């Protein structure tokens, strides 16, 4: 997987405060997730897993709930118990009222682990500032949320029976990547490319983001990965497509990045109509 580091050729005109705020909120929510501190000390026992399962069930977006708009009557409570098959997580009536549509919003700020969080925040850091600069702060925030909802519901419509909670900012950030590909395809991006070890290369955005999208599409179809059910690749595809489509009307008015070569002009060849 190509890892972007910096789009040095595409500076912004103003401080991307919304991008910074989104990163900060994601980090704070992750640090407040039950069991994160325990995982740093190596405590990943049953109690830790049960608390995390209950938290994600409460705040994550469950595809089956999104399609039916009907939360379940029995959910993990966060406690542990011993049953006929041995120790396990306790299940019971929920002590809260859950809104499936609102769960898509809360799920955008949850992450399943450190790598999940850091990978998402890196992509948002590299590409989010320019999309915010192009759209403006309020429109960028709305764009981000719309892409996140498109990703969540897009996955749910294709997998209406799935009971696994969707968590992560990946779908919304995929929308940012789709918009960047449409608006700034020729911008050079410093990226780490795996050739036995990671080699820094300066590649055009269309190559970095195009490859990313192709891989997500292949993974969502089950090619090239094992155990793909643990990652909602189809949500990435849906978010990316939503971001690209929303950015298309903005492309004609997008100024070229500084240092880009001017368009070639010359005497027309052939008959003029």
mmCIF file of C-alpha atoms in Angstrom:
data_model
loop_
_atom_site.group_PDB
_atom_site.id
_atom_site.type_symbol
_atom_site.label_atom_id
_atom_site.label_comp_id
_atom_site.label_asym_id
_atom_site.label_seq_id
_atom_site.Cartn_x
_atom_site.Cartn_y
_atom_site.Cartn_z
ATOM 1 C CA UNK A 1 0.000 0.000 0.000
ATOM 2 C CA UNK A 2 1.332 3.437 -0.965
ATOM 3 C CA UNK A 3 1.492 5.709 2.083
ATOM 4 C CA UNK A 4 1.139 9.462 1.343
ATOM 5 C CA UNK A 5 3.309 11.801 3.387
ATOM 6 C CA UNK A 6 2.960 15.313 1.984
ATOM 7 C CA UNK A 7 1.599 17.161 -1.055
ATOM 8 C CA UNK A 8 4.349 19.761 -1.073
ATOM 9 C CA UNK A 9 3.249 21.350 -4.370
ATOM 10 C CA UNK A 10 -0.230 22.288 -3.146
ATOM 11 C CA UNK A 11 -0.111 24.904 -0.363
ATOM 12 C CA UNK A 12 -3.288 26.315 1.167
ATOM 13 C CA UNK A 13 -4.394 29.935 1.421
ATOM 14 C CA UNK A 14 -5.770 29.707 4.965
ATOM 15 C CA UNK A 15 -5.398 27.582 8.065
ATOM 16 C CA UNK A 16 -7.528 24.403 7.755
ATOM 17 C CA UNK A 17 -9.102 24.623 11.198
ATOM 18 C CA UNK A 18 -11.901 22.156 10.442
ATOM 19 C CA UNK A 19 -9.409 19.510 9.329
ATOM 20 C CA UNK A 20 -7.388 20.047 12.502
ATOM 21 C CA UNK A 21 -10.555 19.928 14.610
ATOM 22 C CA UNK A 22 -11.702 16.669 13.019
ATOM 23 C CA UNK A 23 -8.324 15.083 13.721
ATOM 24 C CA UNK A 24 -8.384 16.323 17.314
ATOM 25 C CA UNK A 25 -11.925 15.033 17.948
ATOM 26 C CA UNK A 26 -11.077 11.624 16.482
ATOM 27 C CA UNK A 27 -8.002 11.324 18.697
ATOM 28 C CA UNK A 28 -9.827 12.451 21.855
ATOM 29 C CA UNK A 29 -12.748 10.068 21.241
ATOM 30 C CA UNK A 30 -10.347 7.200 20.625
ATOM 31 C CA UNK A 31 -8.478 7.885 23.858
ATOM 32 C CA UNK A 32 -11.824 7.915 25.675
ATOM 33 C CA UNK A 33 -12.846 4.574 24.159
ATOM 34 C CA UNK A 34 -13.111 1.870 26.844
ATOM 35 C CA UNK A 35 -10.064 -0.343 26.981
ATOM 36 C CA UNK A 36 -7.658 1.876 25.017
ATOM 37 C CA UNK A 37 -5.549 2.656 28.058
ATOM 38 C CA UNK A 38 -5.685 -1.004 29.096
ATOM 39 C CA UNK A 39 -4.418 -2.064 25.684
ATOM 40 C CA UNK A 40 -1.269 0.002 26.188
ATOM 41 C CA UNK A 41 -0.457 -2.067 29.261
ATOM 42 C CA UNK A 42 -1.243 -5.346 27.509
ATOM 43 C CA UNK A 43 -4.520 -5.938 29.356
ATOM 44 C CA UNK A 44 -6.737 -7.418 26.650
ATOM 45 C CA UNK A 45 -8.706 -9.875 28.725
ATOM 46 C CA UNK A 46 -12.374 -10.768 28.489
ATOM 47 C CA UNK A 47 -13.532 -7.791 30.558
ATOM 48 C CA UNK A 48 -11.717 -5.411 28.222
ATOM 49 C CA UNK A 49 -13.236 -7.031 25.130
ATOM 50 C CA UNK A 50 -16.757 -7.009 26.580
ATOM 51 C CA UNK A 51 -16.581 -3.310 27.474
ATOM 52 C CA UNK A 52 -15.306 -2.469 24.001
ATOM 53 C CA UNK A 53 -17.985 -4.604 22.337
ATOM 54 C CA UNK A 54 -20.751 -2.870 24.287
ATOM 55 C CA UNK A 55 -19.326 0.576 23.474
ATOM 56 C CA UNK A 56 -19.101 -0.120 19.741
ATOM 57 C CA UNK A 57 -22.576 -1.682 19.680
ATOM 58 C CA UNK A 58 -23.982 1.457 21.321
ATOM 59 C CA UNK A 59 -22.227 4.106 19.206
ATOM 60 C CA UNK A 60 -21.355 2.205 16.009
ATOM 61 C CA UNK A 61 -23.512 2.015 12.895
ATOM 62 C CA UNK A 62 -24.954 -1.476 12.461
ATOM 63 C CA UNK A 63 -26.011 -2.113 8.828
ATOM 64 C CA UNK A 64 -29.019 -4.219 9.812
ATOM 65 C CA UNK A 65 -30.270 -1.386 12.027
ATOM 66 C CA UNK A 66 -29.695 1.238 9.328
ATOM 67 C CA UNK A 67 -31.800 -0.680 6.809
ATOM 68 C CA UNK A 68 -34.629 -1.628 9.174
ATOM 69 C CA UNK A 69 -34.377 1.469 11.399
ATOM 70 C CA UNK A 70 -35.078 -0.894 14.291
ATOM 71 C CA UNK A 71 -32.470 -1.296 17.064
ATOM 72 C CA UNK A 72 -32.232 -4.729 18.725
ATOM 73 C CA UNK A 73 -33.824 -5.576 22.050
ATOM 74 C CA UNK A 74 -30.781 -7.522 23.299
ATOM 75 C CA UNK A 75 -27.275 -6.032 23.204
ATOM 76 C CA UNK A 76 -23.922 -6.547 24.961
ATOM 77 C CA UNK A 77 -24.029 -4.790 28.316
ATOM 78 C CA UNK A 78 -20.279 -4.599 28.917
ATOM 79 C CA UNK A 79 -20.357 -7.125 31.734
ATOM 80 C CA UNK A 80 -19.067 -10.677 31.838
ATOM 81 C CA UNK A 81 -20.800 -13.879 32.848
ATOM 82 C CA UNK A 82 -20.250 -17.626 32.915
ATOM 83 C CA UNK A 83 -22.660 -19.703 30.879
ATOM 84 C CA UNK A 84 -22.950 -23.333 29.769
ATOM 85 C CA UNK A 85 -20.123 -22.769 27.266
ATOM 86 C CA UNK A 86 -17.866 -20.941 29.689
ATOM 87 C CA UNK A 87 -17.084 -17.245 30.282
ATOM 88 C CA UNK A 88 -18.473 -14.688 27.846
ATOM 89 C CA UNK A 89 -19.948 -11.225 27.437
ATOM 90 C CA UNK A 90 -23.258 -10.548 29.139
ATOM 91 C CA UNK A 91 -26.226 -9.686 26.898
ATOM 92 C CA UNK A 92 -29.393 -7.918 27.990
ATOM 93 C CA UNK A 93 -31.871 -5.144 27.186
ATOM 94 C CA UNK A 94 -30.150 -1.877 26.226
ATOM 95 C CA UNK A 95 -30.073 0.823 28.855
ATOM 96 C CA UNK A 96 -30.244 3.533 26.186
ATOM 97 C CA UNK A 97 -32.265 4.590 23.161
ATOM 98 C CA UNK A 98 -30.341 4.327 19.908
ATOM 99 C CA UNK A 99 -31.107 6.240 16.719
ATOM 100 C CA UNK A 100 -29.735 4.303 13.717
ATOM 101 C CA UNK A 101 -29.386 7.419 11.490
ATOM 102 C CA UNK A 102 -27.535 9.274 14.252
ATOM 103 C CA UNK A 103 -25.274 6.261 14.803
ATOM 104 C CA UNK A 104 -23.713 6.895 11.371
ATOM 105 C CA UNK A 105 -22.495 10.245 12.692
ATOM 106 C CA UNK A 106 -21.112 8.880 15.955
ATOM 107 C CA UNK A 107 -19.481 5.953 14.149
ATOM 108 C CA UNK A 108 -17.387 8.391 12.081
ATOM 109 C CA UNK A 109 -15.416 9.278 15.203
ATOM 110 C CA UNK A 110 -14.788 5.750 16.494
ATOM 111 C CA UNK A 111 -11.796 3.558 15.651
ATOM 112 C CA UNK A 112 -11.018 -0.067 16.354
ATOM 113 C CA UNK A 113 -7.302 0.331 17.065
ATOM 114 C CA UNK A 114 -4.207 2.496 16.869
ATOM 115 C CA UNK A 115 -3.337 1.592 13.267
ATOM 116 C CA UNK A 116 -6.916 2.246 12.177
ATOM 117 C CA UNK A 117 -6.840 5.695 13.785
ATOM 118 C CA UNK A 118 -3.350 6.730 12.663
ATOM 119 C CA UNK A 119 -3.878 5.589 9.077
ATOM 120 C CA UNK A 120 -7.113 7.543 8.739
ATOM 121 C CA UNK A 121 -5.699 10.675 10.353
ATOM 122 C CA UNK A 122 -2.637 10.606 8.094
ATOM 123 C CA UNK A 123 -4.791 10.635 4.950
ATOM 124 C CA UNK A 124 -7.000 13.384 6.392
ATOM 125 C CA UNK A 125 -3.927 15.454 7.347
ATOM 126 C CA UNK A 126 -2.351 15.193 3.882
ATOM 127 C CA UNK A 127 -5.432 15.724 1.708
ATOM 128 C CA UNK A 128 -8.101 17.356 3.878
ATOM 129 C CA UNK A 129 -6.521 20.813 4.077
ATOM 130 C CA UNK A 130 -6.745 21.467 0.329
ATOM 131 C CA UNK A 131 -10.356 20.312 0.074
ATOM 132 C CA UNK A 132 -11.261 22.537 3.022
ATOM 133 C CA UNK A 133 -9.385 25.407 1.360
ATOM 134 C CA UNK A 134 -11.335 24.885 -1.863
ATOM 135 C CA UNK A 135 -14.777 24.448 -0.282
ATOM 136 C CA UNK A 136 -14.557 26.724 2.726
ATOM 137 C CA UNK A 137 -14.906 25.579 6.313
ATOM 138 C CA UNK A 138 -18.666 25.138 6.616
ATOM 139 C CA UNK A 139 -19.108 23.503 3.234
ATOM 140 C CA UNK A 140 -16.140 21.223 3.890
ATOM 141 C CA UNK A 141 -17.648 20.005 7.160
ATOM 142 C CA UNK A 142 -20.972 19.318 5.434
ATOM 143 C CA UNK A 143 -19.146 17.586 2.582
ATOM 144 C CA UNK A 144 -17.239 15.405 5.052
ATOM 145 C CA UNK A 145 -20.423 14.341 6.842
ATOM 146 C CA UNK A 146 -22.346 13.680 3.624
ATOM 147 C CA UNK A 147 -19.552 11.405 2.380
ATOM 148 C CA UNK A 148 -19.556 9.581 5.707
ATOM 149 C CA UNK A 149 -23.304 8.999 5.476
ATOM 150 C CA UNK A 150 -23.002 7.869 1.852
ATOM 151 C CA UNK A 151 -20.344 5.362 2.901
ATOM 152 C CA UNK A 152 -22.353 4.022 5.845
ATOM 153 C CA UNK A 153 -25.668 3.647 4.082
ATOM 154 C CA UNK A 154 -24.000 2.461 0.875
ATOM 155 C CA UNK A 155 -22.428 -0.427 2.747
ATOM 156 C CA UNK A 156 -25.655 -1.169 4.636
ATOM 157 C CA UNK A 157 -27.766 -1.359 1.479
ATOM 158 C CA UNK A 158 -25.429 -3.958 -0.014
ATOM 159 C CA UNK A 159 -25.103 -5.856 3.293
ATOM 160 C CA UNK A 160 -28.541 -5.437 4.918
ATOM 161 C CA UNK A 161 -28.145 -8.487 7.154
ATOM 162 C CA UNK A 162 -24.795 -7.548 8.696
ATOM 163 C CA UNK A 163 -24.852 -7.153 12.479
ATOM 164 C CA UNK A 164 -21.224 -6.020 12.835
ATOM 165 C CA UNK A 165 -20.909 -2.342 13.875
ATOM 166 C CA UNK A 166 -19.275 -0.040 11.343
ATOM 167 C CA UNK A 167 -16.737 2.287 12.965
ATOM 168 C CA UNK A 168 -14.144 4.689 11.649
ATOM 169 C CA UNK A 169 -13.700 7.874 9.653
ATOM 170 C CA UNK A 170 -12.596 5.909 6.583
ATOM 171 C CA UNK A 171 -15.762 6.494 4.562
ATOM 172 C CA UNK A 172 -15.765 10.259 5.109
ATOM 173 C CA UNK A 173 -12.025 10.498 4.439
ATOM 174 C CA UNK A 174 -12.458 8.404 1.296
ATOM 175 C CA UNK A 175 -14.792 11.164 0.113
ATOM 176 C CA UNK A 176 -11.979 13.669 0.684
ATOM 177 C CA UNK A 177 -9.666 11.487 -1.409
ATOM 178 C CA UNK A 178 -12.218 11.284 -4.211
ATOM 179 C CA UNK A 179 -12.586 15.070 -4.264
ATOM 180 C CA UNK A 180 -8.817 15.536 -4.258
ATOM 181 C CA UNK A 181 -8.432 13.200 -7.229
ATOM 182 C CA UNK A 182 -11.019 15.199 -9.182
ATOM 183 C CA UNK A 183 -9.715 18.657 -8.246
ATOM 184 C CA UNK A 184 -5.941 18.128 -8.055
ATOM 185 C CA UNK A 185 -5.045 15.035 -10.113
ATOM 186 C CA UNK A 186 -1.615 16.330 -11.209
ATOM 187 C CA UNK A 187 -0.331 17.550 -7.855
ATOM 188 C CA UNK A 188 2.840 15.729 -6.844
ATOM 189 C CA UNK A 189 2.594 13.821 -3.581
ATOM 190 C CA UNK A 190 5.505 12.469 -1.578
ATOM 191 C CA UNK A 191 4.618 8.867 -0.768
ATOM 192 C CA UNK A 192 6.289 5.803 0.706
ATOM 193 C CA UNK A 193 6.160 2.955 -1.800
ATOM 194 C CA UNK A 194 6.970 -0.612 -0.671
ATOM 195 C CA UNK A 195 9.874 -2.138 -2.643
ATOM 196 C CA UNK A 196 11.153 -4.696 -0.108
ATOM 197 C CA UNK A 197 11.375 -1.617 2.138
ATOM 198 C CA UNK A 198 9.576 1.733 1.905
ATOM 199 C CA UNK A 199 11.053 4.054 -0.720
ATOM 200 C CA UNK A 200 10.042 7.759 -0.807
ATOM 201 C CA UNK A 201 8.839 8.765 -4.274
ATOM 202 C CA UNK A 202 7.184 11.891 -5.649
ATOM 203 C CA UNK A 203 4.106 10.692 -7.520
ATOM 204 C CA UNK A 204 1.103 12.445 -9.092
ATOM 205 C CA UNK A 205 -2.046 12.382 -6.988
ATOM 206 C CA UNK A 206 -3.920 10.475 -9.686
ATOM 207 C CA UNK A 207 -1.459 7.585 -9.287
ATOM 208 C CA UNK A 208 -1.527 7.531 -5.476
ATOM 209 C CA UNK A 209 -5.280 7.946 -5.064
ATOM 210 C CA UNK A 210 -6.200 6.004 -8.180
ATOM 211 C CA UNK A 211 -4.230 3.018 -6.915
ATOM 212 C CA UNK A 212 -5.846 3.369 -3.497
ATOM 213 C CA UNK A 213 -9.336 3.322 -5.032
ATOM 214 C CA UNK A 214 -8.586 0.353 -7.295
ATOM 215 C CA UNK A 215 -7.282 -1.634 -4.324
ATOM 216 C CA UNK A 216 -10.375 -0.805 -2.242
ATOM 217 C CA UNK A 217 -12.624 -1.900 -5.102
ATOM 218 C CA UNK A 218 -10.731 -5.169 -5.519
ATOM 219 C CA UNK A 219 -10.734 -5.840 -1.781
ATOM 220 C CA UNK A 220 -14.469 -5.123 -1.561
ATOM 221 C CA UNK A 221 -14.989 -7.798 -4.226
ATOM 222 C CA UNK A 222 -12.930 -10.271 -2.177
ATOM 223 C CA UNK A 223 -9.764 -10.225 -4.294
ATOM 224 C CA UNK A 224 -6.290 -10.114 -2.790
ATOM 225 C CA UNK A 225 -7.255 -10.262 0.889
ATOM 226 C CA UNK A 226 -8.285 -12.854 3.428
ATOM 227 C CA UNK A 227 -10.710 -12.108 6.217
ATOM 228 C CA UNK A 228 -11.935 -9.008 4.391
ATOM 229 C CA UNK A 229 -15.123 -9.001 6.451
ATOM 230 C CA UNK A 230 -13.266 -7.165 9.246
ATOM 231 C CA UNK A 231 -12.795 -4.106 6.980
ATOM 232 C CA UNK A 232 -15.716 -2.421 5.219
ATOM 233 C CA UNK A 233 -13.916 -1.817 1.923
ATOM 234 C CA UNK A 234 -17.219 -1.226 0.164
ATOM 235 C CA UNK A 235 -17.841 1.748 2.473
ATOM 236 C CA UNK A 236 -14.521 3.202 1.270
ATOM 237 C CA UNK A 237 -15.628 2.782 -2.344
ATOM 238 C CA UNK A 238 -19.003 4.427 -1.676
ATOM 239 C CA UNK A 239 -17.447 7.352 0.199
ATOM 240 C CA UNK A 240 -14.829 7.883 -2.516
ATOM 241 C CA UNK A 241 -17.447 7.861 -5.269
ATOM 242 C CA UNK A 242 -19.635 10.332 -3.341
ATOM 243 C CA UNK A 243 -16.719 12.709 -2.830
ATOM 244 C CA UNK A 244 -15.675 12.557 -6.480
ATOM 245 C CA UNK A 245 -19.223 13.214 -7.712
ATOM 246 C CA UNK A 246 -19.717 16.148 -5.337
ATOM 247 C CA UNK A 247 -16.413 17.679 -6.448
ATOM 248 C CA UNK A 248 -17.071 17.420 -10.200
ATOM 249 C CA UNK A 249 -19.042 20.713 -10.432
ATOM 250 C CA UNK A 250 -16.145 22.529 -8.714
ATOM 251 C CA UNK A 251 -13.438 21.332 -11.086
ATOM 252 C CA UNK A 252 -13.738 24.071 -13.773
ATOM 253 C CA UNK A 253 -13.183 26.835 -11.179
ATOM 254 C CA UNK A 254 -10.329 25.175 -9.316
ATOM 255 C CA UNK A 255 -7.085 27.134 -9.788
ATOM 256 C CA UNK A 256 -3.992 25.088 -10.693
ATOM 257 C CA UNK A 257 -1.479 24.551 -7.892
ATOM 258 C CA UNK A 258 1.483 26.951 -7.748
ATOM 259 C CA UNK A 259 4.285 25.912 -10.090
ATOM 260 C CA UNK A 260 2.033 23.959 -12.446
ATOM 261 C CA UNK A 261 3.031 24.365 -16.123
ATOM 262 C CA UNK A 262 0.726 26.707 -18.082
ATOM 263 C CA UNK A 263 -1.540 25.176 -20.723
ATOM 264 C CA UNK A 264 0.119 24.748 -24.090
ATOM 265 C CA UNK A 265 -1.064 27.139 -26.773
ATOM 266 C CA UNK A 266 -0.306 27.336 -30.474
ATOM 267 C CA UNK A 267 -1.799 27.895 -33.883
ATOM 268 C CA UNK A 268 -4.849 25.688 -34.443
ATOM 269 C CA UNK A 269 -4.361 22.877 -36.905
ATOM 270 C CA UNK A 270 -7.137 21.775 -39.275
ATOM 271 C CA UNK A 271 -10.430 23.339 -40.270
ATOM 272 C CA UNK A 272 -12.314 25.529 -37.813
ATOM 273 C CA UNK A 273 -16.034 25.096 -37.365
#
